[in-house]
PDB file of C-alpha atoms and ligand atoms in Angstrom:
ATOM      1  CA  MET A   1      14.464  -4.385  17.369  1.00  0.00           C
ATOM      2  CA  GLU A   2      15.057  -2.898  13.924  1.00  0.00           C
ATOM      3  CA  ALA A   3      12.229  -0.881  12.367  1.00  0.00           C
ATOM      4  CA  VAL A   4      10.189  -2.711   9.706  1.00  0.00           C
ATOM      5  CA  ILE A   5      10.786   0.210   7.334  1.00  0.00           C
ATOM      6  CA  SER A   6      13.907   2.302   7.814  1.00  0.00           C
ATOM      7  CA  ILE A   7      14.594   5.083   5.316  1.00  0.00           C
ATOM      8  CA  LYS A   8      17.676   7.262   5.616  1.00  0.00           C
ATOM      9  CA  ASN A   9      18.848  10.141   3.411  1.00  0.00           C
ATOM     10  CA  LEU A  10      16.890   8.775   0.445  1.00  0.00           C
ATOM     11  CA  ASP A  11      16.996  10.830  -2.771  1.00  0.00           C
ATOM     12  CA  HIS A  12      15.281   9.907  -6.012  1.00  0.00           C
ATOM     13  CA  TYR A  13      15.641  11.178  -9.570  1.00  0.00           C
ATOM     14  CA  PHE A  14      13.587  10.577 -12.701  1.00  0.00           C
ATOM     15  CA  GLY A  15      15.007  10.917 -16.203  1.00  0.00           C
ATOM     16  CA  LYS A  16      18.505  11.073 -17.601  1.00  0.00           C
ATOM     17  CA  GLY A  17      20.935  13.742 -18.756  1.00  0.00           C
ATOM     18  CA  GLN A  18      19.433  17.208 -19.046  1.00  0.00           C
ATOM     19  CA  LEU A  19      15.967  15.848 -18.251  1.00  0.00           C
ATOM     20  CA  ARG A  20      17.111  14.423 -14.927  1.00  0.00           C
ATOM     21  CA  LYS A  21      14.898  15.795 -12.205  1.00  0.00           C
ATOM     22  CA  GLN A  22      15.082  15.204  -8.470  1.00  0.00           C
ATOM     23  CA  VAL A  23      11.700  14.294  -6.988  1.00  0.00           C
ATOM     24  CA  LEU A  24      12.632  13.045  -3.498  1.00  0.00           C
ATOM     25  CA  PHE A  25      15.027  14.942  -1.232  1.00  0.00           C
ATOM     26  CA  ASP A  26      16.728  13.466   1.823  1.00  0.00           C
ATOM     27  CA  ILE A  27      13.780  11.366   3.031  1.00  0.00           C
ATOM     28  CA  ASN A  28      14.087   9.960   6.563  1.00  0.00           C
ATOM     29  CA  LEU A  29      11.384   7.730   8.052  1.00  0.00           C
ATOM     30  CA  GLU A  30      11.289   4.859  10.542  1.00  0.00           C
ATOM     31  CA  ILE A  31       8.183   2.699  10.875  1.00  0.00           C
ATOM     32  CA  ASN A  32       7.768  -0.042  13.469  1.00  0.00           C
ATOM     33  CA  ALA A  33       5.844  -3.308  13.321  1.00  0.00           C
ATOM     34  CA  GLY A  34       2.087  -2.861  13.619  1.00  0.00           C
ATOM     35  CA  GLU A  35       2.152   0.913  13.073  1.00  0.00           C
ATOM     36  CA  ILE A  36      -0.301   2.649  10.749  1.00  0.00           C
ATOM     37  CA  ILE A  37       1.309   5.670   9.085  1.00  0.00           C
ATOM     38  CA  ILE A  38      -0.673   8.021   6.878  1.00  0.00           C
ATOM     39  CA  MET A  39       1.159  10.136   4.306  1.00  0.00           C
ATOM     40  CA  THR A  40      -0.564  13.234   2.937  1.00  0.00           C
ATOM     41  CA  GLY A  41       0.558  16.116   0.758  1.00  0.00           C
ATOM     42  CA  PRO A  42      -0.190  17.907  -2.513  1.00  0.00           C
ATOM     43  CA  SER A  43      -0.485  16.218  -5.895  1.00  0.00           C
ATOM     44  CA  GLY A  44       2.907  15.668  -7.529  1.00  0.00           C
ATOM     45  CA  SER A  45       4.825  15.958  -4.259  1.00  0.00           C
ATOM     46  CA  GLY A  46       6.323  12.445  -4.491  1.00  0.00           C
ATOM     47  CA  LYS A  47       4.041  10.234  -2.366  1.00  0.00           C
ATOM     48  CA  THR A  48       3.483   7.465  -4.935  1.00  0.00           C
ATOM     49  CA  THR A  49       7.170   7.553  -5.852  1.00  0.00           C
ATOM     50  CA  LEU A  50       8.139   6.902  -2.244  1.00  0.00           C
ATOM     51  CA  LEU A  51       5.542   4.136  -1.898  1.00  0.00           C
ATOM     52  CA  THR A  52       6.781   2.347  -5.028  1.00  0.00           C
ATOM     53  CA  LEU A  53      10.371   2.530  -3.750  1.00  0.00           C
ATOM     54  CA  VAL A  54       9.375   1.047  -0.388  1.00  0.00           C
ATOM     55  CA  GLY A  55       7.397  -1.612  -2.263  1.00  0.00           C
ATOM     56  CA  GLY A  56      10.382  -2.609  -4.417  1.00  0.00           C
ATOM     57  CA  LEU A  57       8.419  -1.675  -7.549  1.00  0.00           C
ATOM     58  CA  ARG A  58      11.292   0.577  -8.625  1.00  0.00           C
ATOM     59  CA  SER A  59      14.882   0.594  -7.468  1.00  0.00           C
ATOM     60  CA  ALA A  60      16.218   3.078  -4.960  1.00  0.00           C
ATOM     61  CA  GLN A  61      19.237   5.003  -6.220  1.00  0.00           C
ATOM     62  CA  SER A  62      20.749   6.951  -3.367  1.00  0.00           C
ATOM     63  CA  GLY A  63      20.618   6.765   0.418  1.00  0.00           C
ATOM     64  CA  SER A  64      19.407   3.800   2.438  1.00  0.00           C
ATOM     65  CA  LEU A  65      16.089   1.973   2.287  1.00  0.00           C
ATOM     66  CA  ARG A  66      15.932  -1.007   4.624  1.00  0.00           C
ATOM     67  CA  ILE A  67      12.764  -3.087   4.488  1.00  0.00           C
ATOM     68  CA  LEU A  68      12.468  -5.995   6.946  1.00  0.00           C
ATOM     69  CA  GLY A  69      16.218  -5.782   7.477  1.00  0.00           C
ATOM     70  CA  GLN A  70      17.102  -5.934   3.759  1.00  0.00           C
ATOM     71  CA  GLU A  71      18.811  -3.032   1.992  1.00  0.00           C
ATOM     72  CA  LEU A  72      16.879  -2.205  -1.199  1.00  0.00           C
ATOM     73  CA  CYS A  73      19.071   0.672  -2.335  1.00  0.00           C
ATOM     74  CA  GLY A  74      21.148  -0.691  -5.208  1.00  0.00           C
ATOM     75  CA  ALA A  75      19.522  -4.130  -4.813  1.00  0.00           C
ATOM     76  CA  SER A  76      19.417  -6.608  -7.717  1.00  0.00           C
ATOM     77  CA  PRO A  77      16.135  -7.212  -9.592  1.00  0.00           C
ATOM     78  CA  ALA A  78      15.986 -10.672  -7.965  1.00  0.00           C
ATOM     79  CA  LYS A  79      16.261  -9.171  -4.499  1.00  0.00           C
ATOM     80  CA  LEU A  80      13.564  -6.601  -5.317  1.00  0.00           C
ATOM     81  CA  ALA A  81      11.278  -9.384  -6.553  1.00  0.00           C
ATOM     82  CA  GLN A  82      11.880 -11.246  -3.307  1.00  0.00           C
ATOM     83  CA  ALA A  83      11.081  -8.098  -1.281  1.00  0.00           C
ATOM     84  CA  ARG A  84       7.811  -7.578  -3.172  1.00  0.00           C
ATOM     85  CA  ARG A  85       6.551 -10.912  -1.820  1.00  0.00           C
ATOM     86  CA  SER A  86       6.394  -9.552   1.713  1.00  0.00           C
ATOM     87  CA  HIS A  87       4.129  -6.674   0.657  1.00  0.00           C
ATOM     88  CA  GLY A  88       0.481  -6.227  -0.001  1.00  0.00           C
ATOM     89  CA  TYR A  89       0.047  -3.331  -2.409  1.00  0.00           C
ATOM     90  CA  ILE A  90      -3.229  -1.465  -2.962  1.00  0.00           C
ATOM     91  CA  PHE A  91      -2.846   0.785  -5.970  1.00  0.00           C
ATOM     92  CA  GLN A  92      -4.245   4.250  -6.662  1.00  0.00           C
ATOM     93  CA  ALA A  93      -6.590   2.595  -9.168  1.00  0.00           C
ATOM     94  CA  HIS A  94      -7.754  -0.800  -7.942  1.00  0.00           C
ATOM     95  CA  ASN A  95      -6.047  -2.729 -10.794  1.00  0.00           C
ATOM     96  CA  LEU A  96      -8.272  -5.798 -10.753  1.00  0.00           C
ATOM     97  CA  HIS A  97      -8.136  -8.100 -13.757  1.00  0.00           C
ATOM     98  CA  ALA A  98     -11.432  -7.676 -15.612  1.00  0.00           C
ATOM     99  CA  SER A  99     -11.329 -11.214 -16.990  1.00  0.00           C
ATOM    100  CA  LEU A 100     -11.003 -12.810 -13.542  1.00  0.00           C
ATOM    101  CA  THR A 101     -13.695 -13.204 -10.879  1.00  0.00           C
ATOM    102  CA  ALA A 102     -13.335 -11.687  -7.398  1.00  0.00           C
ATOM    103  CA  LEU A 103     -12.089 -15.050  -6.112  1.00  0.00           C
ATOM    104  CA  GLN A 104      -9.558 -15.474  -8.922  1.00  0.00           C
ATOM    105  CA  ASN A 105      -8.296 -11.904  -8.425  1.00  0.00           C
ATOM    106  CA  VAL A 106      -7.750 -12.508  -4.705  1.00  0.00           C
ATOM    107  CA  ARG A 107      -6.111 -15.875  -5.355  1.00  0.00           C
ATOM    108  CA  MET A 108      -3.501 -14.096  -7.480  1.00  0.00           C
ATOM    109  CA  GLY A 109      -2.266 -12.578  -4.221  1.00  0.00           C
ATOM    110  CA  LEU A 110      -1.156 -16.083  -3.216  1.00  0.00           C
ATOM    111  CA  GLU A 111       0.125 -17.380  -6.518  1.00  0.00           C
ATOM    112  CA  LEU A 112       3.571 -15.798  -6.074  1.00  0.00           C
ATOM    113  CA  HIS A 113       4.062 -17.773  -2.903  1.00  0.00           C
ATOM    114  CA  ARG A 114       5.458 -21.261  -3.157  1.00  0.00           C
ATOM    115  CA  GLY A 115       4.158 -24.306  -1.376  1.00  0.00           C
ATOM    116  CA  ILE A 116       0.460 -23.419  -1.153  1.00  0.00           C
ATOM    117  CA  SER A 117      -1.881 -25.878  -2.862  1.00  0.00           C
ATOM    118  CA  VAL A 118      -4.624 -24.637  -5.182  1.00  0.00           C
ATOM    119  CA  LYS A 119      -7.173 -25.969  -2.712  1.00  0.00           C
ATOM    120  CA  GLU A 120      -5.693 -23.963   0.130  1.00  0.00           C
ATOM    121  CA  MET A 121      -5.352 -20.838  -2.045  1.00  0.00           C
ATOM    122  CA  THR A 122      -9.041 -21.103  -2.884  1.00  0.00           C
ATOM    123  CA  SER A 123     -10.146 -21.615   0.701  1.00  0.00           C
ATOM    124  CA  ARG A 124      -8.011 -18.762   2.039  1.00  0.00           C
ATOM    125  CA  SER A 125      -9.240 -16.435  -0.721  1.00  0.00           C
ATOM    126  CA  THR A 126     -12.852 -17.377  -0.028  1.00  0.00           C
ATOM    127  CA  GLU A 127     -12.341 -16.768   3.670  1.00  0.00           C
ATOM    128  CA  ILE A 128     -10.901 -13.283   3.254  1.00  0.00           C
ATOM    129  CA  LEU A 129     -13.632 -12.315   0.775  1.00  0.00           C
ATOM    130  CA  GLU A 130     -16.131 -13.317   3.452  1.00  0.00           C
ATOM    131  CA  LEU A 131     -14.230 -11.169   5.952  1.00  0.00           C
ATOM    132  CA  VAL A 132     -14.504  -8.104   3.701  1.00  0.00           C
ATOM    133  CA  GLY A 133     -18.235  -8.704   3.364  1.00  0.00           C
ATOM    134  CA  LEU A 134     -18.284 -10.136  -0.143  1.00  0.00           C
ATOM    135  CA  SER A 135     -19.408 -13.703   0.496  1.00  0.00           C
ATOM    136  CA  ASP A 136     -22.283 -13.212  -1.954  1.00  0.00           C
ATOM    137  CA  HIS A 137     -20.003 -11.825  -4.683  1.00  0.00           C
ATOM    138  CA  ILE A 138     -17.158 -14.313  -4.795  1.00  0.00           C
ATOM    139  CA  ASN A 139     -17.796 -15.325  -8.397  1.00  0.00           C
ATOM    140  CA  TYR A 140     -18.603 -11.843  -9.713  1.00  0.00           C
ATOM    141  CA  TYR A 141     -16.413 -10.126 -12.296  1.00  0.00           C
ATOM    142  CA  PRO A 142     -15.113  -6.602 -11.493  1.00  0.00           C
ATOM    143  CA  ASP A 143     -17.484  -4.985 -14.022  1.00  0.00           C
ATOM    144  CA  ASP A 144     -20.420  -6.303 -12.022  1.00  0.00           C
ATOM    145  CA  LEU A 145     -19.191  -4.892  -8.692  1.00  0.00           C
ATOM    146  CA  SER A 146     -19.585  -1.373  -7.294  1.00  0.00           C
ATOM    147  CA  GLY A 147     -16.542   0.855  -6.717  1.00  0.00           C
ATOM    148  CA  GLY A 148     -16.489   0.055  -3.008  1.00  0.00           C
ATOM    149  CA  GLN A 149     -16.832  -3.667  -3.655  1.00  0.00           C
ATOM    150  CA  LYS A 150     -13.951  -3.565  -6.154  1.00  0.00           C
ATOM    151  CA  GLN A 151     -11.795  -1.734  -3.633  1.00  0.00           C
ATOM    152  CA  ARG A 152     -12.635  -4.392  -1.036  1.00  0.00           C
ATOM    153  CA  VAL A 153     -11.545  -7.128  -3.493  1.00  0.00           C
ATOM    154  CA  ALA A 154      -8.265  -5.232  -3.942  1.00  0.00           C
ATOM    155  CA  ILE A 155      -7.808  -5.073  -0.173  1.00  0.00           C
ATOM    156  CA  ALA A 156      -8.577  -8.772   0.171  1.00  0.00           C
ATOM    157  CA  ARG A 157      -5.988  -9.497  -2.535  1.00  0.00           C
ATOM    158  CA  ALA A 158      -3.386  -7.380  -0.723  1.00  0.00           C
ATOM    159  CA  LEU A 159      -4.020  -9.028   2.644  1.00  0.00           C
ATOM    160  CA  VAL A 160      -4.678 -12.660   1.711  1.00  0.00           C
ATOM    161  CA  SER A 161      -1.004 -13.635   1.975  1.00  0.00           C
ATOM    162  CA  HIS A 162      -0.748 -12.048   5.457  1.00  0.00           C
ATOM    163  CA  PRO A 163       1.951  -9.597   4.375  1.00  0.00           C
ATOM    164  CA  LYS A 164       4.193  -7.940   6.941  1.00  0.00           C
ATOM    165  CA  ILE A 165       3.762  -4.610   5.160  1.00  0.00           C
ATOM    166  CA  VAL A 166       0.719  -3.147   3.403  1.00  0.00           C
ATOM    167  CA  LEU A 167       1.241  -0.181   1.086  1.00  0.00           C
ATOM    168  CA  ALA A 168      -1.966   1.585   0.103  1.00  0.00           C
ATOM    169  CA  ASP A 169      -2.123   4.444  -2.396  1.00  0.00           C
ATOM    170  CA  GLU A 170      -5.361   6.417  -1.986  1.00  0.00           C
ATOM    171  CA  PRO A 171      -7.496   3.347  -1.271  1.00  0.00           C
ATOM    172  CA  THR A 172     -10.594   5.456  -0.675  1.00  0.00           C
ATOM    173  CA  ALA A 173     -10.199   7.917  -3.564  1.00  0.00           C
ATOM    174  CA  ALA A 174     -13.007   6.466  -5.643  1.00  0.00           C
ATOM    175  CA  LEU A 175     -15.395   5.861  -2.750  1.00  0.00           C
ATOM    176  CA  ASP A 176     -18.181   7.790  -1.043  1.00  0.00           C
ATOM    177  CA  SER A 177     -17.576   8.598   2.591  1.00  0.00           C
ATOM    178  CA  LYS A 178     -19.476   5.595   4.001  1.00  0.00           C
ATOM    179  CA  SER A 179     -17.709   3.040   1.776  1.00  0.00           C
ATOM    180  CA  GLY A 180     -14.391   4.825   2.363  1.00  0.00           C
ATOM    181  CA  ARG A 181     -14.881   4.555   6.099  1.00  0.00           C
ATOM    182  CA  ASP A 182     -15.816   0.861   5.833  1.00  0.00           C
ATOM    183  CA  VAL A 183     -12.724   0.154   3.771  1.00  0.00           C
ATOM    184  CA  VAL A 184     -10.272   1.826   6.179  1.00  0.00           C
ATOM    185  CA  ASN A 185     -11.942   0.323   9.244  1.00  0.00           C
ATOM    186  CA  LEU A 186     -11.489  -3.038   7.612  1.00  0.00           C
ATOM    187  CA  MET A 187      -7.828  -2.380   6.838  1.00  0.00           C
ATOM    188  CA  GLN A 188      -7.265  -1.276  10.418  1.00  0.00           C
ATOM    189  CA  LYS A 189      -8.984  -4.358  11.809  1.00  0.00           C
ATOM    190  CA  LEU A 190      -7.115  -6.781   9.574  1.00  0.00           C
ATOM    191  CA  ALA A 191      -3.831  -4.971  10.263  1.00  0.00           C
ATOM    192  CA  LYS A 192      -4.245  -5.277  14.003  1.00  0.00           C
ATOM    193  CA  GLU A 193      -5.303  -8.927  13.713  1.00  0.00           C
ATOM    194  CA  GLN A 194      -2.406  -9.814  11.405  1.00  0.00           C
ATOM    195  CA  HIS A 195      -0.017  -7.378  13.134  1.00  0.00           C
ATOM    196  CA  CYS A 196       1.153  -5.821   9.910  1.00  0.00           C
ATOM    197  CA  THR A 197       2.545  -2.360   9.233  1.00  0.00           C
ATOM    198  CA  ILE A 198       0.507  -0.036   7.013  1.00  0.00           C
ATOM    199  CA  LEU A 199       1.779   2.925   5.010  1.00  0.00           C
ATOM    200  CA  LEU A 200      -1.222   4.646   3.487  1.00  0.00           C
ATOM    201  CA  VAL A 201      -1.307   7.666   1.162  1.00  0.00           C
ATOM    202  CA  THR A 202      -4.470   9.737   1.237  1.00  0.00           C
ATOM    203  CA  HIS A 203      -5.979  13.142   0.507  1.00  0.00           C
ATOM    204  CA  ASP A 204      -9.016  12.110   2.504  1.00  0.00           C
ATOM    205  CA  ASN A 205      -9.154  14.111   5.767  1.00  0.00           C
ATOM    206  CA  ARG A 206     -11.978  11.934   7.053  1.00  0.00           C
ATOM    207  CA  ILE A 207      -9.795   8.881   7.582  1.00  0.00           C
ATOM    208  CA  LEU A 208      -6.797  10.489   9.328  1.00  0.00           C
ATOM    209  CA  ASP A 209      -7.965   9.210  12.716  1.00  0.00           C
ATOM    210  CA  ILE A 210      -6.935   5.608  11.948  1.00  0.00           C
ATOM    211  CA  ALA A 211      -3.269   6.699  11.838  1.00  0.00           C
ATOM    212  CA  ASP A 212      -0.803   6.191  14.664  1.00  0.00           C
ATOM    213  CA  ARG A 213       1.241   8.919  12.995  1.00  0.00           C
ATOM    214  CA  ILE A 214       0.738  11.317  10.085  1.00  0.00           C
ATOM    215  CA  VAL A 215       3.595  12.443   7.840  1.00  0.00           C
ATOM    216  CA  TYR A 216       3.437  15.190   5.248  1.00  0.00           C
ATOM    217  CA  MET A 217       5.142  15.264   1.834  1.00  0.00           C
ATOM    218  CA  GLU A 218       5.714  18.569   0.056  1.00  0.00           C
ATOM    219  CA  ASP A 219       7.972  19.213  -2.951  1.00  0.00           C
ATOM    220  CA  GLY A 220       9.700  15.871  -2.413  1.00  0.00           C
ATOM    221  CA  LYS A 221      10.506  16.565   1.231  1.00  0.00           C
ATOM    222  CA  LEU A 222       8.954  14.654   4.111  1.00  0.00           C
ATOM    223  CA  GLY A 223       8.038  16.314   7.382  1.00  0.00           C
ATOM    224  CA  ASN A 224       6.392  15.078  10.535  1.00  0.00           C
ATOM    225  CA  ALA A 225       4.349  18.172  11.243  1.00  0.00           C
ATOM    226  CA  ALA A 226       1.068  18.074   9.374  1.00  0.00           C
ATOM    227  CA  PRO A 227      -0.359  21.504   8.545  1.00  0.00           C
ATOM    228  CA  LYS A 228      -3.142  22.775  10.803  1.00  0.00           C
ATOM    229  CA  ASN A 229      -5.906  22.083   8.292  1.00  0.00           C
ATOM    230  CA  LEU A 230      -4.959  18.410   8.449  1.00  0.00           C
ATOM    231  CA  ALA A 231      -5.393  18.165  12.199  1.00  0.00           C
ATOM    232  CA  LYS A 232      -7.073  14.950  13.325  1.00  0.00           C
ATOM    233  CA  PRO A 233     -10.851  15.164  13.193  1.00  0.00           C
ATOM    234  CA  HIS A 234     -12.727  14.566  16.448  1.00  0.00           C
TER     235      HIS A 234
HETATM  236  N1  ATP B   1       7.865   7.585 -14.203  1.00  0.00           N
HETATM  237  C1  ATP B   1       8.106   8.898 -14.050  1.00  0.00           C
HETATM  238  N2  ATP B   1       8.980   9.538 -14.860  1.00  0.00           N
HETATM  239  C2  ATP B   1       9.241  10.849 -14.695  1.00  0.00           C
HETATM  240  N3  ATP B   1       8.674  11.635 -13.750  1.00  0.00           N
HETATM  241  C3  ATP B   1       7.796  11.041 -12.928  1.00  0.00           C
HETATM  242  C4  ATP B   1       7.459   9.643 -13.021  1.00  0.00           C
HETATM  243  N4  ATP B   1       6.550   9.356 -12.059  1.00  0.00           N
HETATM  244  C5  ATP B   1       6.317  10.506 -11.382  1.00  0.00           C
HETATM  245  N5  ATP B   1       7.072  11.521 -11.895  1.00  0.00           N
HETATM  246  C6  ATP B   1       7.125  12.892 -11.382  1.00  0.00           C
HETATM  247  O1  ATP B   1       7.550  12.833 -10.024  1.00  0.00           O
HETATM  248  C7  ATP B   1       6.826  13.765  -9.227  1.00  0.00           C
HETATM  249  C8  ATP B   1       6.139  13.027  -8.085  1.00  0.00           C
HETATM  250  O2  ATP B   1       5.116  12.197  -8.601  1.00  0.00           O
HETATM  251  P1  ATP B   1       4.241  11.227  -7.684  1.00  0.00           P
HETATM  252  O3  ATP B   1       3.444  10.362  -8.584  1.00  0.00           O
HETATM  253  O4  ATP B   1       5.147  10.564  -6.723  1.00  0.00           O
HETATM  254  O5  ATP B   1       3.327  12.286  -6.924  1.00  0.00           O
HETATM  255  P2  ATP B   1       2.133  12.065  -5.874  1.00  0.00           P
HETATM  256  O6  ATP B   1       2.503  12.814  -4.647  1.00  0.00           O
HETATM  257  O7  ATP B   1       1.843  10.622  -5.760  1.00  0.00           O
HETATM  258  O8  ATP B   1       0.916  12.825  -6.588  1.00  0.00           O
HETATM  259  P3  ATP B   1      -0.684  12.477  -6.582  1.00  0.00           P
HETATM  260  O9  ATP B   1      -1.197  12.940  -5.251  1.00  0.00           O
HETATM  261  O10 ATP B   1      -1.191  13.309  -7.711  1.00  0.00           O
HETATM  262  O11 ATP B   1      -0.850  11.002  -6.815  1.00  0.00           O
HETATM  263  C9  ATP B   1       5.885  14.504 -10.171  1.00  0.00           C
HETATM  264  O12 ATP B   1       6.495  15.701 -10.542  1.00  0.00           O
HETATM  265  C10 ATP B   1       5.771  13.551 -11.354  1.00  0.00           C
HETATM  266  O13 ATP B   1       5.554  14.292 -12.532  1.00  0.00           O
HETATM  267 MG1   MG B   2       0.167   9.441  -6.244  1.00  0.00          MG
END
């Protein structure tokens, strides 16, 4: 069976002409269905860039990037838009809409998908908010939720459509260690239940144990061997 995410010899450049700068160098990575991969590495090393390429949020320029059997390198904007529908994306900042309630924010995760009635969107969104422990906060606006609660809304939004792939960029960055732990436990549980693949970027050593595999990005190059100080905690 083909890997869910298959990256071969991927390079990436930002800028044009004299300002052109290479930020990813010969990236190779295979991820199978149901695997949880954590990516760590210093600030500016290229982690978010790689995640946005995998997510179809920017177009891959050179090499091969196959997601669910589709080549995204050189793909048309329409094909990238199609690919984005199979992903749940949790951003570095939670990116909730301040003018929408928790329920309306989560429902947006379904609105790209055709053939789901408003009634069903609402019931599925309500259900997943209950699952993430927010049944009492369904009609709250983001400003009235704590950081951990907002992050849980963002996770619910990413998972409500049962995506095959979840891409999470520092989902615990703004959280204390207890809320951070709750959030990753929840992602792990939902991932195993929905059998989706997770690629998660983090600087947070305390959550490395949820990974099936840890990869390390440095200066735009990806390695399998994590440095010793990132060894799995007991
Ligand atoms: N849109 C852009 N245009 C030009 N350069 C960019 C752009 N986005 C990122 N870069 C550069 O690419 C490099 C990698 O950035 P990236 O955001 O992928 O790092 P990161 O590993 O996610 O860092 P952090 O841990 O701080 O989030 C950096 O040198 C950054 O300045
Ligand atoms: Mg980043």
